[in-house]
mmCIF file of C-alpha atoms in Angstrom:
data_model
loop_
_atom_site.group_PDB
_atom_site.id
_atom_site.type_symbol
_atom_site.label_atom_id
_atom_site.label_comp_id
_atom_site.label_asym_id
_atom_site.label_seq_id
_atom_site.Cartn_x
_atom_site.Cartn_y
_atom_site.Cartn_z
ATOM 1 C CA MET A 1 207.058 -25.819 109.479
ATOM 2 C CA ASN A 2 209.748 -28.433 110.009
ATOM 3 C CA GLY A 3 210.610 -30.863 112.810
ATOM 4 C CA CYS A 4 213.567 -33.095 113.520
ATOM 5 C CA ILE A 5 212.963 -36.825 113.282
ATOM 6 C CA PRO A 6 212.596 -38.556 116.672
ATOM 7 C CA PRO A 7 213.529 -40.763 118.351
ATOM 8 C CA TYR A 8 217.058 -39.901 117.218
ATOM 9 C CA CYS A 9 217.030 -36.395 118.674
ATOM 10 C CA THR A 10 216.902 -35.570 122.353
ATOM 11 C CA ASN A 11 214.369 -32.800 121.891
ATOM 12 C CA ILE A 12 212.023 -31.882 119.069
ATOM 13 C CA VAL A 13 212.646 -28.472 117.509
ATOM 14 C CA LEU A 14 209.773 -26.973 115.535
ATOM 15 C CA GLU A 15 210.429 -23.969 113.264
ATOM 16 C CA GLY A 16 208.147 -21.908 111.073
ATOM 17 C CA THR A 17 207.081 -18.476 109.883
ATOM 18 C CA VAL A 18 203.967 -16.426 110.394
ATOM 19 C CA SER A 19 202.801 -13.413 108.397
ATOM 20 C CA GLN A 20 202.563 -11.098 111.419
ATOM 21 C CA PRO A 21 205.851 -10.255 113.187
ATOM 22 C CA GLY A 22 205.643 -10.711 116.962
ATOM 23 C CA ALA A 23 202.564 -12.918 116.724
ATOM 24 C CA THR A 24 201.864 -15.572 119.354
ATOM 25 C CA VAL A 25 202.207 -19.110 118.036
ATOM 26 C CA GLN A 26 200.599 -22.039 119.815
ATOM 27 C CA VAL A 27 201.548 -25.621 119.032
ATOM 28 C CA VAL A 28 198.741 -28.128 119.411
ATOM 29 C CA ILE A 29 199.703 -31.767 120.083
ATOM 30 C CA ASN A 30 196.999 -34.351 119.345
ATOM 31 C CA GLY A 31 194.345 -31.679 119.606
ATOM 32 C CA THR A 32 195.583 -30.463 123.009
ATOM 33 C CA LEU A 33 197.206 -27.109 123.723
ATOM 34 C CA ARG A 34 199.696 -27.561 126.530
ATOM 35 C CA ALA A 35 200.601 -24.495 128.561
ATOM 36 C CA GLN A 36 204.300 -24.866 127.766
ATOM 37 C CA ASP A 37 203.830 -25.134 123.976
ATOM 38 C CA VAL A 38 203.566 -21.405 123.206
ATOM 39 C CA THR A 39 206.125 -19.073 121.632
ATOM 40 C CA THR A 40 206.351 -15.653 119.936
ATOM 41 C CA ALA A 41 207.532 -14.855 116.392
ATOM 42 C CA ASP A 42 210.458 -12.508 115.916
ATOM 43 C CA ALA A 43 210.506 -9.248 113.920
ATOM 44 C CA ASP A 44 210.718 -11.198 110.670
ATOM 45 C CA GLY A 45 207.855 -13.549 111.585
ATOM 46 C CA ASN A 46 210.170 -16.475 112.277
ATOM 47 C CA TRP A 47 209.485 -18.654 115.292
ATOM 48 C CA SER A 48 210.983 -21.679 116.966
ATOM 49 C CA LEU A 49 209.811 -23.922 119.773
ATOM 50 C CA THR A 50 211.675 -26.753 121.489
ATOM 51 C CA LEU A 51 209.588 -29.626 122.783
ATOM 52 C CA PRO A 52 211.529 -31.696 125.338
ATOM 53 C CA ILE A 53 211.327 -35.380 124.507
ATOM 54 C CA SER A 54 210.505 -35.954 128.188
ATOM 55 C CA SER A 55 207.253 -34.035 127.748
ATOM 56 C CA PHE A 56 205.846 -36.843 125.581
ATOM 57 C CA PRO A 57 204.356 -40.153 126.724
ATOM 58 C CA ILE A 58 206.824 -42.874 127.580
ATOM 59 C CA GLY A 59 207.422 -45.384 124.812
ATOM 60 C CA LEU A 60 206.850 -45.321 121.083
ATOM 61 C CA ALA A 61 204.040 -42.956 120.050
ATOM 62 C CA THR A 62 202.775 -41.029 117.049
ATOM 63 C CA GLU A 63 201.829 -37.396 117.630
ATOM 64 C CA GLN A 64 199.794 -35.062 115.429
ATOM 65 C CA VAL A 65 201.230 -31.535 115.391
ATOM 66 C CA THR A 66 199.512 -28.313 114.321
ATOM 67 C CA ALA A 67 200.550 -24.651 114.750
ATOM 68 C CA PHE A 68 197.996 -21.914 115.428
ATOM 69 C CA ALA A 69 198.404 -18.120 115.479
ATOM 70 C CA PRO A 70 195.281 -16.941 117.338
ATOM 71 C CA GLU A 71 195.794 -13.198 116.747
ATOM 72 C CA ILE A 72 195.478 -13.608 112.960
ATOM 73 C CA ARG A 73 193.396 -16.797 113.031
ATOM 74 C CA ALA A 74 195.986 -18.700 111.005
ATOM 75 C CA VAL A 75 196.357 -22.487 111.221
ATOM 76 C CA SER A 76 199.119 -24.560 109.683
ATOM 77 C CA GLY A 77 198.676 -27.903 108.061
ATOM 78 C CA SER A 78 199.057 -30.885 110.389
ATOM 79 C CA PHE A 79 201.821 -33.440 110.235
ATOM 80 C CA PHE A 80 202.848 -36.444 112.311
ATOM 81 C CA ILE A 81 205.992 -37.125 114.292
ATOM 82 C CA THR A 82 207.132 -40.280 116.047
ATOM 83 C CA THR A 83 208.463 -40.056 119.568
ATOM 84 C CA GLU A 84 210.053 -42.653 121.785
ATOM 85 C CA ALA A 85 210.526 -41.086 125.175
ATOM 86 C CA GLY A 86 212.075 -42.878 128.129
ATOM 87 C CA ILE A 87 212.315 -42.201 131.839
ATOM 88 C CA VAL A 88 215.270 -39.853 132.182
ATOM 89 C CA GLY A 89 214.925 -38.595 135.772
ATOM 90 C CA GLU A 90 216.534 -39.935 138.928
ATOM 91 C CA PRO A 91 214.350 -41.871 141.367
ATOM 92 C CA ILE A 92 213.601 -40.379 144.773
ATOM 93 C CA VAL A 93 213.383 -43.268 147.240
ATOM 94 C CA ALA A 94 211.792 -43.600 150.671
ATOM 95 C CA GLU A 95 212.114 -46.650 152.907
ATOM 96 C CA ASP A 96 209.386 -48.105 155.110
ATOM 97 C CA PRO A 97 210.001 -50.449 158.068
ATOM 98 C CA ALA A 98 209.217 -54.110 157.528
ATOM 99 C CA GLY A 99 206.393 -55.475 159.617
ATOM 100 C CA ASP A 100 204.707 -52.136 160.291
ATOM 101 C CA ASP A 101 201.600 -53.126 158.322
ATOM 102 C CA THR A 102 199.212 -52.905 161.278
ATOM 103 C CA GLY A 103 197.152 -49.856 160.322
ATOM 104 C CA PRO A 104 197.461 -46.214 161.389
ATOM 105 C CA TYR A 105 197.157 -47.104 165.079
ATOM 106 C CA GLY A 106 199.246 -50.258 165.144
ATOM 107 C CA VAL A 107 196.373 -52.598 166.062
ATOM 108 C CA TYR A 108 195.073 -54.066 162.790
ATOM 109 C CA THR A 109 195.392 -57.802 162.151
ATOM 110 C CA LEU A 110 195.227 -59.852 158.960
ATOM 111 C CA PRO A 111 192.349 -62.107 157.990
ATOM 112 C CA GLY A 112 192.750 -65.668 159.200
ATOM 113 C CA ASP A 113 192.908 -67.376 155.813
ATOM 114 C CA ALA A 114 196.313 -68.888 155.067
ATOM 115 C CA SER A 115 196.542 -66.992 151.760
ATOM 116 C CA PHE A 116 197.177 -63.720 153.651
ATOM 117 C CA ASN A 117 200.744 -62.999 154.651
ATOM 118 C CA ASP A 118 202.955 -59.967 153.867
ATOM 119 C CA GLN A 119 201.286 -58.758 150.659
ATOM 120 C CA LEU A 120 200.223 -55.417 152.223
ATOM 121 C CA ASP A 121 203.587 -54.537 153.788
ATOM 122 C CA ILE A 122 205.414 -51.734 151.927
ATOM 123 C CA LEU A 123 209.210 -51.875 152.187
ATOM 124 C CA SER A 124 210.074 -48.915 149.957
ATOM 125 C CA ALA A 125 208.663 -46.645 147.300
ATOM 126 C CA SER A 126 210.155 -44.308 144.754
ATOM 127 C CA ILE A 127 208.989 -41.648 142.338
ATOM 128 C CA THR A 128 210.818 -40.700 139.160
ATOM 129 C CA PRO A 129 209.592 -37.523 137.454
ATOM 130 C CA SER A 130 210.452 -37.414 133.755
ATOM 131 C CA GLY A 131 209.061 -34.306 132.140
ATOM 132 C CA GLY A 132 205.312 -34.516 132.594
ATOM 133 C CA ASN A 133 205.469 -38.280 133.198
ATOM 134 C CA LEU A 134 205.752 -39.963 136.576
ATOM 135 C CA LEU A 135 207.027 -43.434 137.414
ATOM 136 C CA VAL A 136 206.005 -44.818 140.812
ATOM 137 C CA GLU A 137 207.674 -48.010 142.053
ATOM 138 C CA VAL A 138 206.583 -49.846 145.185
ATOM 139 C CA THR A 139 208.525 -52.737 146.675
ATOM 140 C CA MET A 140 206.462 -55.040 148.868
ATOM 141 C CA ALA A 141 207.500 -57.589 151.464
ATOM 142 C CA GLU A 142 205.724 -60.208 149.366
ATOM 143 C CA ARG A 143 203.972 -60.419 146.008
ATOM 144 C CA THR A 144 201.668 -63.384 145.391
ATOM 145 C CA VAL A 145 199.467 -64.646 142.577
ATOM 146 C CA VAL A 146 197.377 -67.116 144.602
ATOM 147 C CA TRP A 147 194.191 -66.307 142.680
ATOM 148 C CA ALA A 148 195.840 -65.858 139.232
ATOM 149 C CA PRO A 149 195.243 -62.083 138.994
ATOM 150 C CA PRO A 150 195.824 -60.575 135.542
ATOM 151 C CA ASN A 151 197.769 -57.654 137.078
ATOM 152 C CA GLN A 152 200.218 -60.137 138.658
ATOM 153 C CA PHE A 153 199.567 -59.374 142.330
ATOM 154 C CA ASP A 154 196.766 -60.239 144.722
ATOM 155 C CA HIS A 155 195.639 -59.590 148.307
ATOM 156 C CA VAL A 156 196.585 -55.931 147.993
ATOM 157 C CA LEU A 157 194.755 -52.842 146.785
ATOM 158 C CA PHE A 158 196.850 -49.754 146.105
ATOM 159 C CA HIS A 159 195.512 -46.240 146.483
ATOM 160 C CA ILE A 160 198.090 -43.895 144.947
ATOM 161 C CA PHE A 161 197.335 -40.219 145.512
ATOM 162 C CA ILE A 162 199.287 -37.781 143.305
ATOM 163 C CA ASP A 163 199.704 -34.077 144.011
ATOM 164 C CA VAL A 164 200.711 -32.420 140.724
ATOM 165 C CA PRO A 165 203.124 -29.474 141.159
ATOM 166 C CA GLY A 166 201.727 -26.073 140.308
ATOM 167 C CA VAL A 167 198.072 -27.127 140.566
ATOM 168 C CA ALA A 168 196.386 -24.978 143.188
ATOM 169 C CA SER A 169 193.208 -26.991 143.552
ATOM 170 C CA GLY A 170 193.122 -30.375 145.210
ATOM 171 C CA VAL A 171 191.185 -32.625 147.545
ATOM 172 C CA THR A 172 191.983 -33.644 151.129
ATOM 173 C CA ALA A 173 189.407 -36.448 151.517
ATOM 174 C CA LEU A 174 190.682 -39.972 150.829
ATOM 175 C CA PRO A 175 187.578 -41.448 149.207
ATOM 176 C CA ASN A 176 185.848 -44.435 150.782
ATOM 177 C CA ILE A 177 188.650 -45.286 153.219
ATOM 178 C CA ASN A 178 187.569 -43.180 156.227
ATOM 179 C CA ALA A 179 190.513 -40.783 156.097
ATOM 180 C CA GLU A 180 191.653 -37.378 154.917
ATOM 181 C CA PHE A 181 194.938 -35.530 154.580
ATOM 182 C CA SER A 182 196.182 -33.139 157.224
ATOM 183 C CA GLY A 183 198.177 -29.966 156.668
ATOM 184 C CA ASP A 184 198.582 -28.744 153.090
ATOM 185 C CA PHE A 185 198.723 -32.164 151.421
ATOM 186 C CA THR A 186 196.067 -32.516 148.706
ATOM 187 C CA TRP A 187 195.684 -34.819 145.729
ATOM 188 C CA ASP A 188 194.847 -34.182 142.075
ATOM 189 C CA TYR A 189 194.822 -37.766 140.766
ATOM 190 C CA LEU A 190 194.011 -41.098 142.385
ATOM 191 C CA ALA A 191 195.019 -44.510 141.067
ATOM 192 C CA PHE A 192 192.888 -47.410 142.297
ATOM 193 C CA VAL A 193 194.763 -50.585 141.429
ATOM 194 C CA GLU A 194 194.300 -54.184 142.567
ATOM 195 C CA GLY A 195 194.807 -57.584 140.975
ATOM 196 C CA TRP A 196 191.841 -57.370 138.626
ATOM 197 C CA SER A 197 191.300 -53.644 138.032
ATOM 198 C CA ASN A 198 193.302 -50.536 137.234
ATOM 199 C CA ARG A 199 191.534 -47.179 137.331
ATOM 200 C CA LEU A 200 192.598 -43.543 137.396
ATOM 201 C CA PHE A 201 190.503 -40.650 138.708
ATOM 202 C CA SER A 202 190.909 -36.900 138.651
ATOM 203 C CA ALA A 203 189.913 -34.965 141.761
ATOM 204 C CA GLU A 204 186.978 -33.348 139.985
ATOM 205 C CA GLY A 205 183.869 -34.271 141.967
ATOM 206 C CA ALA A 206 185.853 -36.236 144.564
ATOM 207 C CA GLY A 207 184.863 -36.381 148.216
ATOM 208 C CA PRO A 208 184.661 -38.763 151.182
ATOM 209 C CA ALA A 209 182.346 -41.118 149.259
ATOM 210 C CA SER A 210 183.341 -40.331 145.654
ATOM 211 C CA TYR A 211 186.573 -41.187 143.844
ATOM 212 C CA GLY A 212 186.144 -38.278 141.445
ATOM 213 C CA THR A 213 186.050 -38.461 137.649
ATOM 214 C CA ASN A 214 187.215 -41.635 135.915
ATOM 215 C CA ILE A 215 189.796 -40.769 133.248
ATOM 216 C CA ASN A 216 192.050 -42.527 130.750
ATOM 217 C CA PRO A 217 194.672 -43.745 130.304
ATOM 218 C CA ALA A 218 195.189 -45.509 133.609
ATOM 219 C CA ALA A 219 198.664 -46.358 134.889
ATOM 220 C CA GLU A 220 200.806 -48.721 132.842
ATOM 221 C CA LEU A 221 201.626 -51.673 135.121
ATOM 222 C CA SER A 222 204.624 -53.988 135.278
ATOM 223 C CA VAL A 223 206.175 -56.205 137.944
ATOM 224 C CA GLU A 224 209.633 -57.495 138.713
ATOM 225 C CA GLY A 225 210.165 -59.631 141.780
ATOM 226 C CA GLU A 226 208.425 -57.929 144.691
ATOM 227 C CA THR A 227 208.408 -54.525 142.942
ATOM 228 C CA ILE A 228 205.322 -53.187 141.196
ATOM 229 C CA ARG A 229 205.685 -50.284 138.756
ATOM 230 C CA PHE A 230 203.008 -47.733 137.942
ATOM 231 C CA LEU A 231 203.762 -45.444 134.997
ATOM 232 C CA PHE A 232 201.568 -42.331 134.727
ATOM 233 C CA THR A 233 201.956 -40.602 131.364
ATOM 234 C CA ALA A 234 201.816 -36.855 130.925
ATOM 235 C CA ASN A 235 198.537 -36.926 129.013
ATOM 236 C CA ALA A 236 196.935 -38.845 131.898
ATOM 237 C CA LEU A 237 198.090 -36.191 134.374
ATOM 238 C CA GLY A 238 196.818 -33.178 132.440
ATOM 239 C CA ASN A 239 200.088 -32.598 130.518
ATOM 240 C CA PRO A 240 201.977 -30.756 133.283
ATOM 241 C CA PRO A 241 205.231 -29.066 132.167
ATOM 242 C CA THR A 242 207.084 -31.100 134.792
ATOM 243 C CA MET A 243 206.381 -33.533 137.587
ATOM 244 C CA GLU A 244 209.388 -32.373 139.548
ATOM 245 C CA GLY A 245 207.937 -31.266 142.846
ATOM 246 C CA ALA A 246 205.185 -33.905 142.816
ATOM 247 C CA ARG A 247 204.062 -35.482 146.069
ATOM 248 C CA VAL A 248 202.763 -39.034 146.247
ATOM 249 C CA TYR A 249 200.944 -40.882 149.020
ATOM 250 C CA ILE A 250 200.464 -44.659 148.795
ATOM 251 C CA ALA A 251 198.132 -46.681 151.018
ATOM 252 C CA THR A 252 197.395 -50.412 150.968
ATOM 253 C CA TRP A 253 194.260 -52.401 151.807
ATOM 254 C CA ASP A 254 192.551 -55.347 150.096
ATOM 255 C CA TRP A 255 189.627 -55.618 147.729
ATOM 256 C CA ASN A 256 186.940 -58.282 148.058
ATOM 257 C CA GLY A 257 186.467 -59.150 144.410
ATOM 258 C CA PRO A 258 183.378 -61.397 144.671
ATOM 259 C CA ASP A 259 181.513 -58.686 146.609
ATOM 260 C CA ALA A 260 183.093 -55.773 144.697
ATOM 261 C CA SER A 261 183.811 -54.026 147.997
ATOM 262 C CA TYR A 262 186.587 -53.200 150.408
ATOM 263 C CA ARG A 263 187.559 -56.124 152.595
ATOM 264 C CA SER A 264 185.723 -55.654 155.883
ATOM 265 C CA LEU A 265 187.319 -54.454 159.121
ATOM 266 C CA PHE A 266 185.880 -55.723 162.411
ATOM 267 C CA PRO A 267 187.108 -55.711 166.024
ATOM 268 C CA VAL A 268 188.033 -59.389 165.659
ATOM 269 C CA ALA A 269 189.479 -60.744 162.419
ATOM 270 C CA GLY A 270 187.592 -63.445 160.509
ATOM 271 C CA GLN A 271 188.737 -65.796 157.795
ATOM 272 C CA TRP A 272 188.207 -63.099 155.141
ATOM 273 C CA SER A 273 188.028 -59.891 157.210
ATOM 274 C CA PHE A 274 190.606 -57.700 158.922
ATOM 275 C CA GLY A 275 190.610 -57.294 162.691
ATOM 276 C CA GLY A 276 191.554 -54.652 165.242
ATOM 277 C CA GLY A 277 189.055 -51.949 164.285
ATOM 278 C CA ASP A 278 185.592 -51.181 163.044
ATOM 279 C CA GLN A 279 185.091 -49.485 159.684
ATOM 280 C CA ALA A 280 181.555 -48.482 160.720
ATOM 281 C CA ALA A 281 183.083 -46.509 163.612
ATOM 282 C CA GLY A 282 185.384 -44.589 161.265
ATOM 283 C CA TYR A 283 188.571 -46.617 161.355
ATOM 284 C CA PRO A 284 190.677 -45.822 158.249
ATOM 285 C CA LEU A 285 190.947 -48.630 155.703
ATOM 286 C CA ILE A 286 194.722 -48.279 155.539
ATOM 287 C CA PHE A 287 196.945 -51.233 156.401
ATOM 288 C CA ASP A 288 200.299 -49.698 155.475
ATOM 289 C CA ASP A 289 201.280 -46.410 153.883
ATOM 290 C CA ILE A 290 204.165 -44.278 152.686
ATOM 291 C CA ALA A 291 204.503 -40.832 151.152
ATOM 292 C CA ILE A 292 207.264 -39.173 149.158
ATOM 293 C CA ASN A 293 208.025 -35.572 148.306
ATOM 294 C CA TRP A 294 210.307 -34.785 145.359
ATOM 295 C CA GLU A 295 213.108 -32.410 146.326
ATOM 296 C CA PRO A 296 215.637 -30.791 143.967
ATOM 297 C CA ASP A 297 218.558 -31.908 146.150
ATOM 298 C CA GLY A 298 217.485 -35.523 145.818
ATOM 299 C CA ALA A 299 216.287 -35.885 149.402
ATOM 300 C CA ALA A 300 213.333 -38.171 150.003
ATOM 301 C CA ILE A 301 210.946 -36.748 152.564
ATOM 302 C CA GLN A 302 208.719 -39.402 154.052
ATOM 303 C CA LEU A 303 205.373 -37.874 154.955
ATOM 304 C CA ASP A 304 203.308 -40.748 156.297
ATOM 305 C CA GLU A 305 203.764 -39.758 159.945
ATOM 306 C CA GLY A 306 200.700 -37.673 160.742
ATOM 307 C CA ILE A 307 199.450 -37.539 157.172
ATOM 308 C CA VAL A 308 196.046 -38.887 158.217
ATOM 309 C CA ALA A 309 194.113 -36.032 159.761
ATOM 310 C CA GLU A 310 192.964 -35.947 163.378
ATOM 311 C CA THR A 311 189.327 -35.859 162.327
ATOM 312 C CA SER A 312 189.648 -39.263 160.726
ATOM 313 C CA LYS A 313 190.728 -40.968 163.944
ATOM 314 C CA PRO A 314 188.140 -43.365 165.281
ATOM 315 C CA ASP A 315 186.424 -43.693 168.620
ATOM 316 C CA HIS A 316 187.619 -46.558 170.809
ATOM 317 C CA PRO A 317 185.350 -48.129 173.438
ATOM 318 C CA ILE A 318 187.024 -47.826 176.848
ATOM 319 C CA THR A 319 185.500 -49.925 179.626
ATOM 320 C CA PHE A 320 186.198 -48.803 183.182
ATOM 321 C CA VAL A 321 185.878 -51.460 185.897
ATOM 322 C CA VAL A 322 185.955 -49.949 189.407
ATOM 323 C CA SER A 323 186.488 -51.770 192.690
ATOM 324 C CA VAL A 324 185.424 -49.735 195.743
ATOM 325 C CA PRO A 325 186.482 -49.892 199.423
ATOM 326 C CA GLU A 326 184.325 -51.659 202.010
ATOM 327 C CA ASN A 327 183.147 -48.384 203.566
ATOM 328 C CA THR A 328 181.416 -47.337 200.332
ATOM 329 C CA PRO A 329 177.661 -46.881 200.961
ATOM 330 C CA ALA A 330 175.641 -49.795 199.590
ATOM 331 C CA ASP A 331 173.410 -47.445 197.589
ATOM 332 C CA ALA A 332 176.302 -45.402 196.163
ATOM 333 C CA GLU A 333 176.083 -44.133 192.603
ATOM 334 C CA LEU A 334 179.401 -43.680 190.822
ATOM 335 C CA PHE A 335 180.258 -41.237 188.033
ATOM 336 C CA LEU A 336 183.213 -40.645 185.720
ATOM 337 C CA ALA A 337 184.116 -36.940 185.791
ATOM 338 C CA GLY A 338 186.518 -34.835 183.761
ATOM 339 C CA ALA A 339 186.727 -32.343 180.907
ATOM 340 C CA PHE A 340 184.573 -34.669 178.786
ATOM 341 C CA SER A 341 181.709 -34.167 181.317
ATOM 342 C CA ASN A 342 182.350 -30.398 181.466
ATOM 343 C CA GLN A 343 183.722 -31.102 184.959
ATOM 344 C CA ALA A 344 180.271 -32.071 186.166
ATOM 345 C CA PRO A 345 180.693 -34.619 188.992
ATOM 346 C CA ASN A 346 177.317 -36.274 188.359
ATOM 347 C CA ASP A 347 176.639 -36.335 184.613
ATOM 348 C CA GLY A 348 174.174 -39.159 183.949
ATOM 349 C CA ALA A 349 175.878 -39.928 180.625
ATOM 350 C CA TYR A 350 178.891 -41.095 182.650
ATOM 351 C CA ALA A 351 177.083 -43.046 185.387
ATOM 352 C CA PHE A 352 178.440 -46.486 186.290
ATOM 353 C CA SER A 353 176.375 -49.657 186.591
ATOM 354 C CA ARG A 354 176.758 -51.817 189.681
ATOM 355 C CA GLN A 355 177.551 -55.454 188.930
ATOM 356 C CA PRO A 356 176.619 -58.579 190.955
ATOM 357 C CA ASP A 357 180.245 -58.969 192.083
ATOM 358 C CA GLY A 358 180.217 -55.496 193.644
ATOM 359 C CA THR A 359 182.257 -53.756 190.952
ATOM 360 C CA TYR A 360 181.007 -50.829 188.882
ATOM 361 C CA THR A 361 181.391 -50.693 185.099
ATOM 362 C CA LEU A 362 181.036 -48.028 182.413
ATOM 363 C CA THR A 363 181.927 -48.129 178.704
ATOM 364 C CA VAL A 364 182.573 -44.812 176.959
ATOM 365 C CA PRO A 365 183.852 -44.162 173.407
ATOM 366 C CA PHE A 366 186.842 -41.813 173.262
ATOM 367 C CA ARG A 367 188.744 -40.670 170.189
ATOM 368 C CA GLN A 368 192.069 -42.237 169.304
ATOM 369 C CA ASP A 369 195.036 -40.505 171.055
ATOM 370 C CA THR A 370 192.773 -38.572 173.457
ATOM 371 C CA PRO A 371 194.613 -37.844 176.748
ATOM 372 C CA LEU A 372 192.153 -38.281 179.625
ATOM 373 C CA GLU A 373 192.293 -36.702 183.075
ATOM 374 C CA TYR A 374 189.497 -37.922 185.295
ATOM 375 C CA ARG A 375 188.218 -38.893 188.732
ATOM 376 C CA ILE A 376 185.529 -41.177 190.092
ATOM 377 C CA THR A 377 182.892 -39.483 192.241
ATOM 378 C CA ARG A 378 179.810 -40.499 194.171
ATOM 379 C CA GLY A 379 177.923 -37.526 192.761
ATOM 380 C CA SER A 380 179.866 -34.498 194.017
ATOM 381 C CA TRP A 381 183.438 -33.293 194.346
ATOM 382 C CA ALA A 382 183.089 -33.502 198.129
ATOM 383 C CA ASN A 383 182.768 -37.271 197.931
ATOM 384 C CA ALA A 384 185.154 -37.880 195.039
ATOM 385 C CA GLU A 385 187.787 -40.581 195.236
ATOM 386 C CA ARG A 386 190.885 -39.796 197.307
ATOM 387 C CA ILE A 387 193.767 -40.375 194.850
ATOM 388 C CA ASP A 388 196.512 -38.465 196.678
ATOM 389 C CA PRO A 389 196.012 -37.588 200.352
ATOM 390 C CA ALA A 390 198.195 -34.510 199.848
ATOM 391 C CA ASP A 391 196.355 -33.205 196.777
ATOM 392 C CA ARG A 392 192.595 -32.861 196.761
ATOM 393 C CA PHE A 393 192.649 -32.083 193.018
ATOM 394 C CA ALA A 394 194.773 -35.027 191.900
ATOM 395 C CA GLN A 395 193.422 -36.865 188.848
ATOM 396 C CA ARG A 396 193.960 -40.146 187.089
ATOM 397 C CA THR A 397 195.409 -40.059 183.560
ATOM 398 C CA TYR A 398 195.025 -42.331 180.568
ATOM 399 C CA THR A 399 195.770 -42.021 176.844
ATOM 400 C CA VAL A 400 193.409 -43.754 174.428
ATOM 401 C CA THR A 401 195.269 -45.906 171.899
ATOM 402 C CA GLU A 402 192.906 -48.812 171.238
ATOM 403 C CA PRO A 403 189.772 -50.483 172.608
ATOM 404 C CA ALA A 404 190.638 -51.341 176.194
ATOM 405 C CA THR A 405 189.463 -52.257 179.682
ATOM 406 C CA VAL A 406 190.806 -50.064 182.495
ATOM 407 C CA GLU A 407 190.637 -51.596 185.954
ATOM 408 C CA LEU A 408 190.632 -49.148 188.870
ATOM 409 C CA ASN A 409 190.923 -49.759 192.600
ATOM 410 C CA ILE A 410 189.643 -46.907 194.782
ATOM 411 C CA GLU A 411 191.501 -46.648 198.096
ATOM 412 C CA GLY A 412 189.140 -44.190 199.760
ATOM 413 C CA TRP A 413 186.782 -41.222 199.441
ATOM 414 C CA TRP A 414 187.394 -37.654 200.509
ATOM 415 C CA ASP A 415 184.324 -37.700 202.759
ATOM 416 C CA ASN A 416 185.189 -41.164 204.093
ATOM 417 C CA PRO A 417 188.910 -41.887 203.755
#
């Protein structure tokens, strides 16, 4: 068996003979049989197999090569080759608006400490498939090294979810960040990278509270200006024949190193905590995000709109404050009625409380983006509020977008206009 001498050849051509004509020959690289490294001997027992240089890890590497003919249980002697593969594909680029780093619902705010600025704001991202390797580049609005991080960036945690082409299995849950994918988007590998750590997980065993199985090698990191590069080698990604067709989703947050935990999210930001949501209520820990789909025509398809599934949207507390007309009975009980109450006009779960100033208040959690149609009643439809004198069935409408207070002024009642 002979091989050309890399790195001076584009591809590596292996040739050999086997005693049984037509036998299957498998080439094992570093003890691993890759699906693409199989050929069949001709009628004279001769065989040849071309290994694309792009199928090897990026950079200078030494590979152990062995041929195996399983039908006759024949194994060749091993020898070593040197490869020096580079990224040879064209990058597929997607842009992301500056200043949109406010979470999935546009309401998140940064911690109050002066060290936080634009480190979580993604401006663009690209993927470059090169054989079974994948280069991911993310350009941020700002890259800082305030706390001297060894990975050369701080105040940002990257979750990079990779969907390997041709792999049927995959996971929709985005571990530990209160989110999951919608549609057919799944991930096979997850990179967890912040200033002081760099880990890679396969989807095996992954779920809402589990990253999956920790594997090596992790991404190779480098930085240039505001751009951070993540190089995933073929052997890290299960040696796929190609990464053309890969999909990548990138989300940013921040990691609290001293506590070894995600930086907290509360309704009001603190010096070291994000504001505008509540992680305990299910708000996704995603400050900015972008997704890219590789297309043969070179088009970048940005997938971040709607990529977070409906089920991951949080509940927002909506407080209704109702002012009533003077002719309202002093002992009146008020109720919020709509589809959420199964159209019951007097559901106790939606009963208002009378306040000393004569107003009535009720706080109810509703899911993000829920469109509400509702009316205020005094316990029956006969004495519901009179919204439109010409339409007894008229309703108020409201769309839930964030925690809010809704002030209502009732003009009259149907039984007492």
